[in-house]
mmCIF file of C-alpha atoms in Angstrom:
data_model
loop_
_atom_site.group_PDB
_atom_site.id
_atom_site.type_symbol
_atom_site.label_atom_id
_atom_site.label_comp_id
_atom_site.label_asym_id
_atom_site.label_seq_id
_atom_site.Cartn_x
_atom_site.Cartn_y
_atom_site.Cartn_z
ATOM 1 C CA MET A 128 0.000 0.000 0.000
ATOM 2 C CA ASN A 129 1.358 3.406 -0.945
ATOM 3 C CA TYR A 130 0.594 6.473 1.159
ATOM 4 C CA THR A 131 1.184 10.128 0.447
ATOM 5 C CA HIS A 132 3.708 12.047 2.511
ATOM 6 C CA GLU A 133 0.875 13.958 4.212
ATOM 7 C CA VAL A 134 -0.790 10.766 5.406
ATOM 8 C CA GLU A 135 2.513 9.277 6.612
ATOM 9 C CA GLN A 136 3.086 12.339 8.824
ATOM 10 C CA MET A 137 -0.304 12.038 10.517
ATOM 11 C CA CYS A 138 -0.672 10.632 14.025
ATOM 12 C CA THR A 139 -2.936 7.608 14.554
ATOM 13 C CA VAL A 140 -6.426 8.040 15.927
ATOM 14 C CA LYS A 141 -7.904 4.776 17.173
ATOM 15 C CA LYS A 142 -11.096 3.475 15.605
ATOM 16 C CA GLY A 143 -14.093 3.137 17.874
ATOM 17 C CA PRO A 144 -16.814 0.449 17.733
ATOM 18 C CA ASN A 145 -17.010 -1.446 14.468
ATOM 19 C CA HIS A 146 -20.212 -3.444 14.159
ATOM 20 C CA GLY A 147 -19.815 -4.327 10.486
ATOM 21 C CA PRO A 148 -22.530 -3.916 7.862
ATOM 22 C CA ALA A 149 -26.176 -3.598 8.728
ATOM 23 C CA PRO A 150 -27.943 -6.972 8.424
ATOM 24 C CA ILE A 151 -30.218 -7.494 5.443
ATOM 25 C CA PRO A 152 -33.106 -9.972 5.123
ATOM 26 C CA GLU A 153 -32.174 -13.026 3.064
ATOM 27 C CA GLU A 154 -34.388 -16.069 2.716
ATOM 28 C CA GLY A 155 -35.878 -15.758 6.188
ATOM 29 C CA LYS A 156 -32.616 -14.829 7.935
ATOM 30 C CA TRP A 157 -30.851 -11.596 8.846
ATOM 31 C CA VAL A 158 -27.429 -11.669 7.210
ATOM 32 C CA LYS A 159 -24.418 -9.381 7.501
ATOM 33 C CA ALA A 160 -23.095 -9.479 3.947
ATOM 34 C CA TYR A 161 -19.330 -9.042 3.719
ATOM 35 C CA GLU A 162 -18.748 -10.816 0.409
ATOM 36 C CA ILE A 163 -20.722 -11.738 -2.701
ATOM 37 C CA LYS A 164 -20.955 -15.346 -1.466
ATOM 38 C CA ASP A 165 -23.025 -14.058 1.479
ATOM 39 C CA ILE A 166 -25.903 -13.159 -0.864
ATOM 40 C CA SER A 167 -28.851 -15.473 -1.565
ATOM 41 C CA ALA A 168 -32.116 -14.240 -3.078
ATOM 42 C CA PHE A 169 -34.771 -14.677 -5.743
ATOM 43 C CA THR A 170 -36.065 -11.513 -7.368
ATOM 44 C CA HIS A 171 -37.252 -9.762 -10.519
ATOM 45 C CA GLY A 172 -36.272 -6.498 -12.165
ATOM 46 C CA VAL A 173 -36.941 -4.511 -15.308
ATOM 47 C CA GLY A 174 -34.438 -2.841 -17.619
ATOM 48 C CA TRP A 175 -34.757 -0.618 -20.672
ATOM 49 C CA CYS A 176 -32.449 0.266 -23.549
ATOM 50 C CA ALA A 177 -30.999 3.716 -24.245
ATOM 51 C CA PRO A 178 -33.531 4.642 -26.971
ATOM 52 C CA GLN A 179 -36.249 3.069 -24.759
ATOM 53 C CA GLN A 180 -37.374 0.986 -27.688
ATOM 54 C CA GLY A 181 -37.685 -2.204 -25.669
ATOM 55 C CA ALA A 182 -37.700 -3.583 -22.138
ATOM 56 C CA CYS A 183 -36.452 -6.696 -20.348
ATOM 57 C CA LYS A 184 -37.841 -8.427 -17.279
ATOM 58 C CA LEU A 185 -35.069 -10.418 -15.634
ATOM 59 C CA SER A 186 -35.617 -12.989 -12.871
ATOM 60 C CA LEU A 187 -32.627 -14.391 -10.974
ATOM 61 C CA ASN A 188 -32.364 -17.105 -8.341
ATOM 62 C CA VAL A 189 -29.108 -16.594 -6.440
ATOM 63 C CA LYS A 190 -27.664 -19.065 -3.920
ATOM 64 C CA ASN A 191 -24.460 -18.209 -2.036
ATOM 65 C CA GLY A 192 -23.599 -15.508 -4.543
ATOM 66 C CA ILE A 193 -23.972 -17.792 -7.585
ATOM 67 C CA ILE A 194 -26.756 -17.344 -10.143
ATOM 68 C CA GLU A 195 -28.437 -20.758 -10.281
ATOM 69 C CA GLU A 196 -31.413 -19.767 -12.434
ATOM 70 C CA ALA A 197 -32.165 -16.970 -14.900
ATOM 71 C CA LEU A 198 -35.377 -16.103 -16.720
ATOM 72 C CA VAL A 199 -35.126 -13.423 -19.412
ATOM 73 C CA GLU A 200 -38.347 -11.976 -20.866
ATOM 74 C CA THR A 201 -38.250 -9.234 -23.490
ATOM 75 C CA ILE A 202 -40.687 -7.015 -25.346
ATOM 76 C CA GLY A 203 -40.580 -4.342 -28.027
ATOM 77 C CA CYS A 204 -37.342 -5.185 -29.850
ATOM 78 C CA SER A 205 -36.592 -8.142 -32.110
ATOM 79 C CA GLY A 206 -32.833 -7.900 -31.539
ATOM 80 C CA MET A 207 -33.351 -8.073 -27.809
ATOM 81 C CA THR A 208 -34.832 -11.564 -28.063
ATOM 82 C CA HIS A 209 -31.595 -12.834 -29.593
ATOM 83 C CA SER A 210 -29.596 -11.063 -26.888
ATOM 84 C CA ALA A 211 -31.834 -12.712 -24.298
ATOM 85 C CA ALA A 212 -30.982 -16.122 -25.763
ATOM 86 C CA MET A 213 -27.303 -15.405 -25.143
ATOM 87 C CA ALA A 214 -27.905 -13.886 -21.692
ATOM 88 C CA SER A 215 -29.889 -16.907 -20.499
ATOM 89 C CA GLU A 216 -26.890 -19.075 -21.387
ATOM 90 C CA ILE A 217 -24.294 -16.677 -19.968
ATOM 91 C CA LEU A 218 -25.823 -15.816 -16.567
ATOM 92 C CA PRO A 219 -26.250 -19.187 -14.777
ATOM 93 C CA GLY A 220 -23.072 -20.179 -12.958
ATOM 94 C CA LYS A 221 -21.709 -16.647 -12.652
ATOM 95 C CA THR A 222 -21.347 -14.788 -9.381
ATOM 96 C CA LEU A 223 -23.440 -11.662 -8.977
ATOM 97 C CA LEU A 224 -20.336 -9.518 -9.389
ATOM 98 C CA GLU A 225 -19.280 -11.351 -12.547
ATOM 99 C CA ALA A 226 -22.763 -10.968 -14.010
ATOM 100 C CA LEU A 227 -22.858 -7.274 -13.171
ATOM 101 C CA ASN A 228 -19.614 -6.799 -15.084
ATOM 102 C CA THR A 229 -20.490 -9.040 -18.033
ATOM 103 C CA ASP A 230 -21.692 -7.537 -21.305
ATOM 104 C CA LEU A 231 -25.131 -9.098 -21.718
ATOM 105 C CA VAL A 232 -25.228 -7.712 -25.275
ATOM 106 C CA CYS A 233 -28.410 -5.621 -24.907
ATOM 107 C CA ASP A 234 -28.744 -2.325 -22.994
ATOM 108 C CA ALA A 235 -32.072 -3.387 -21.529
ATOM 109 C CA ILE A 236 -30.724 -6.687 -20.177
ATOM 110 C CA ASN A 237 -27.630 -4.959 -18.758
ATOM 111 C CA THR A 238 -29.860 -2.378 -17.070
ATOM 112 C CA ALA A 239 -32.091 -5.105 -15.644
ATOM 113 C CA MET A 240 -28.994 -6.845 -14.237
ATOM 114 C CA ARG A 241 -27.953 -3.602 -12.560
ATOM 115 C CA GLU A 242 -31.396 -3.072 -11.056
ATOM 116 C CA LEU A 243 -31.523 -6.639 -9.746
ATOM 117 C CA PHE A 244 -28.070 -6.311 -8.222
ATOM 118 C CA LEU A 245 -29.226 -3.281 -6.247
ATOM 119 C CA GLN A 246 -32.362 -5.065 -5.044
ATOM 120 C CA ILE A 247 -30.492 -8.178 -3.978
ATOM 121 C CA VAL A 248 -27.540 -6.609 -2.158
ATOM 122 C CA TYR A 249 -29.845 -4.250 -0.238
ATOM 123 C CA GLY A 250 -32.106 -7.098 0.894
ATOM 124 C CA ARG A 251 -35.115 -6.054 -1.192
ATOM 125 C CA SER A 252 -35.631 -9.415 -2.892
ATOM 126 C CA GLN A 253 -38.900 -11.274 -3.353
ATOM 127 C CA SER A 254 -37.607 -14.095 -1.145
ATOM 128 C CA ALA A 255 -36.251 -11.841 1.622
ATOM 129 C CA PHE A 256 -38.594 -13.265 4.245
ATOM 130 C CA SER A 257 -39.120 -16.746 2.753
ATOM 131 C CA GLU A 258 -37.383 -19.382 4.837
ATOM 132 C CA ASP A 259 -34.687 -21.103 2.739
ATOM 133 C CA GLY A 260 -35.763 -18.990 -0.255
ATOM 134 C CA LEU A 261 -37.276 -20.382 -3.443
ATOM 135 C CA SER A 262 -36.226 -23.605 -5.136
ATOM 136 C CA VAL A 263 -34.359 -23.489 -8.426
ATOM 137 C CA GLY A 264 -37.136 -23.681 -10.985
ATOM 138 C CA ALA A 265 -39.283 -21.038 -9.334
ATOM 139 C CA GLY A 266 -38.710 -18.759 -12.327
ATOM 140 C CA LEU A 267 -40.665 -21.121 -14.569
ATOM 141 C CA GLU A 268 -43.635 -21.040 -12.197
ATOM 142 C CA ASP A 269 -44.143 -17.367 -13.057
ATOM 143 C CA LEU A 270 -44.830 -18.402 -16.643
ATOM 144 C CA GLY A 271 -47.654 -20.788 -15.774
ATOM 145 C CA LYS A 272 -48.453 -24.160 -17.334
ATOM 146 C CA GLY A 273 -47.964 -22.959 -20.897
ATOM 147 C CA LEU A 274 -44.469 -21.614 -20.140
ATOM 148 C CA ARG A 275 -45.232 -18.364 -21.980
ATOM 149 C CA SER A 276 -44.718 -14.796 -20.786
ATOM 150 C CA GLN A 277 -47.825 -12.904 -19.793
ATOM 151 C CA VAL A 278 -48.191 -10.175 -22.401
ATOM 152 C CA GLY A 279 -50.745 -7.419 -22.796
ATOM 153 C CA THR A 280 -51.044 -5.334 -25.951
ATOM 154 C CA MET A 281 -53.645 -2.579 -26.151
ATOM 155 C CA TYR A 282 -54.036 0.182 -28.717
ATOM 156 C CA GLY A 283 -56.313 3.205 -28.734
ATOM 157 C CA THR A 284 -57.021 6.392 -30.683
ATOM 158 C CA LYS A 285 -59.202 9.365 -29.864
ATOM 159 C CA LEU A 286 -61.029 8.939 -33.162
ATOM 160 C CA LYS A 287 -61.748 5.205 -33.097
ATOM 161 C CA GLY A 288 -61.348 4.165 -29.455
ATOM 162 C CA VAL A 289 -59.655 1.138 -27.947
ATOM 163 C CA ARG A 290 -58.499 -2.162 -29.436
ATOM 164 C CA TYR A 291 -57.569 -5.178 -27.286
ATOM 165 C CA LEU A 292 -54.904 -7.141 -29.161
ATOM 166 C CA GLU A 293 -53.389 -9.474 -26.583
ATOM 167 C CA MET A 294 -54.412 -10.286 -23.027
ATOM 168 C CA ALA A 295 -52.787 -12.492 -20.398
ATOM 169 C CA GLU A 296 -55.150 -15.266 -21.508
ATOM 170 C CA GLY A 297 -53.975 -15.063 -25.105
ATOM 171 C CA TYR A 298 -54.401 -13.559 -28.574
ATOM 172 C CA VAL A 299 -57.641 -11.571 -28.794
ATOM 173 C CA THR A 300 -59.712 -12.678 -31.783
ATOM 174 C CA ARG A 301 -62.900 -10.627 -31.230
ATOM 175 C CA MET A 302 -64.067 -7.810 -28.998
ATOM 176 C CA ALA A 303 -67.653 -7.711 -27.721
ATOM 177 C CA LEU A 304 -69.510 -4.381 -27.842
ATOM 178 C CA ASP A 305 -72.876 -3.466 -26.357
ATOM 179 C CA ALA A 306 -75.597 -1.372 -27.995
ATOM 180 C CA ASP A 307 -73.652 1.791 -27.106
ATOM 181 C CA ASP A 308 -70.474 0.437 -28.751
ATOM 182 C CA GLN A 309 -68.748 0.033 -25.369
ATOM 183 C CA VAL A 310 -66.499 -2.968 -24.651
ATOM 184 C CA ILE A 311 -68.148 -5.647 -22.519
ATOM 185 C CA GLY A 312 -65.883 -8.609 -23.183
ATOM 186 C CA TYR A 313 -63.581 -10.370 -25.595
ATOM 187 C CA GLU A 314 -62.798 -13.714 -27.181
ATOM 188 C CA PHE A 315 -59.270 -15.097 -27.151
ATOM 189 C CA VAL A 316 -57.217 -18.081 -28.202
ATOM 190 C CA SER A 317 -54.440 -19.352 -25.948
ATOM 191 C CA LEU A 318 -51.557 -19.859 -28.362
ATOM 192 C CA GLY A 319 -49.623 -21.942 -25.848
ATOM 193 C CA LYS A 320 -52.527 -24.344 -25.328
ATOM 194 C CA MET A 321 -53.194 -24.495 -29.056
ATOM 195 C CA THR A 322 -49.598 -25.425 -29.780
ATOM 196 C CA ASP A 323 -49.667 -28.098 -27.066
ATOM 197 C CA PHE A 324 -52.837 -29.614 -28.569
ATOM 198 C CA ILE A 325 -51.193 -29.755 -32.005
ATOM 199 C CA LYS A 326 -48.085 -31.368 -30.501
ATOM 200 C CA LYS A 327 -50.327 -34.043 -29.001
ATOM 201 C CA GLY A 328 -51.849 -34.865 -32.380
ATOM 202 C CA ASP A 329 -54.858 -32.565 -32.849
ATOM 203 C CA ASP A 330 -55.335 -30.984 -36.252
ATOM 204 C CA PRO A 331 -54.886 -27.167 -36.248
ATOM 205 C CA THR A 332 -58.612 -26.378 -36.515
ATOM 206 C CA THR A 333 -59.518 -28.659 -33.610
ATOM 207 C CA ALA A 334 -56.642 -27.302 -31.533
ATOM 208 C CA TYR A 335 -57.680 -23.725 -32.314
ATOM 209 C CA ASN A 336 -61.256 -24.327 -31.183
ATOM 210 C CA LYS A 337 -60.192 -26.165 -28.013
ATOM 211 C CA ALA A 338 -57.885 -23.300 -27.038
ATOM 212 C CA MET A 339 -60.649 -20.675 -27.400
ATOM 213 C CA GLY A 340 -62.161 -18.822 -24.468
ATOM 214 C CA THR A 341 -64.128 -15.687 -23.611
ATOM 215 C CA TYR A 342 -64.082 -13.065 -20.881
ATOM 216 C CA GLY A 343 -66.745 -10.715 -19.575
ATOM 217 C CA ARG A 344 -70.274 -10.543 -21.006
ATOM 218 C CA PHE A 345 -69.141 -11.789 -24.389
ATOM 219 C CA ALA A 346 -72.364 -13.684 -25.130
ATOM 220 C CA ASP A 347 -74.502 -10.579 -24.455
ATOM 221 C CA ALA A 348 -72.853 -8.414 -27.113
ATOM 222 C CA ALA A 349 -74.842 -6.437 -29.665
ATOM 223 C CA LYS A 350 -71.846 -6.525 -32.007
ATOM 224 C CA TYR A 351 -68.503 -8.291 -32.377
ATOM 225 C CA ILE A 352 -65.435 -6.784 -34.053
ATOM 226 C CA ASP A 353 -62.026 -8.046 -35.098
ATOM 227 C CA PRO A 354 -59.678 -5.623 -33.277
ATOM 228 C CA ARG A 355 -57.045 -5.925 -36.006
ATOM 229 C CA LYS A 356 -59.306 -5.270 -38.989
ATOM 230 C CA GLU A 357 -62.375 -3.343 -37.885
#
């Protein structure tokens, strides 16, 4: 260690009480984190790219400072999906510090990694008060049985009003309007379920019909419209 001449000439003043870092909640325990290996947590975070064209939701399951599980969900940018493919391969097995200083290709994914790091090291994780945390595989549970991200896409104009394009349940095929042309429900097809039916041997038309559903007072509509064409 090198010291300046001014520091070398100083007298020593003894340090008083040193209690270490403040404890943070980790998986049902209060932990004084001194090193990266002291961190365990499961949490989510969102990042965005510089032009704010797209966003990334990143979920990490960290055990003893090592990323054991990573879920990368993206929206709004086609290039980001390819970056996510690389990030999901790169992240597992890295320490939190390694991951923070790894180029995850896309601005939005890098930003999400930064936001998650802050959450985790300050004890603000989803599993902070869950005893022993969440098992590896918990990230997939967020996706549900179809293992597809929950996506909502809505569009509206002052002139023509609202259009529901995609709901959490699936791709919206028709919107239901009452006699006053107000929305009272919608019809959707679950693309994940439809694909699973086809994989099991159903023909596309049968699979499409089996994956259909409605929400709201769909059957009571005075009029139905295709939100993409009408």
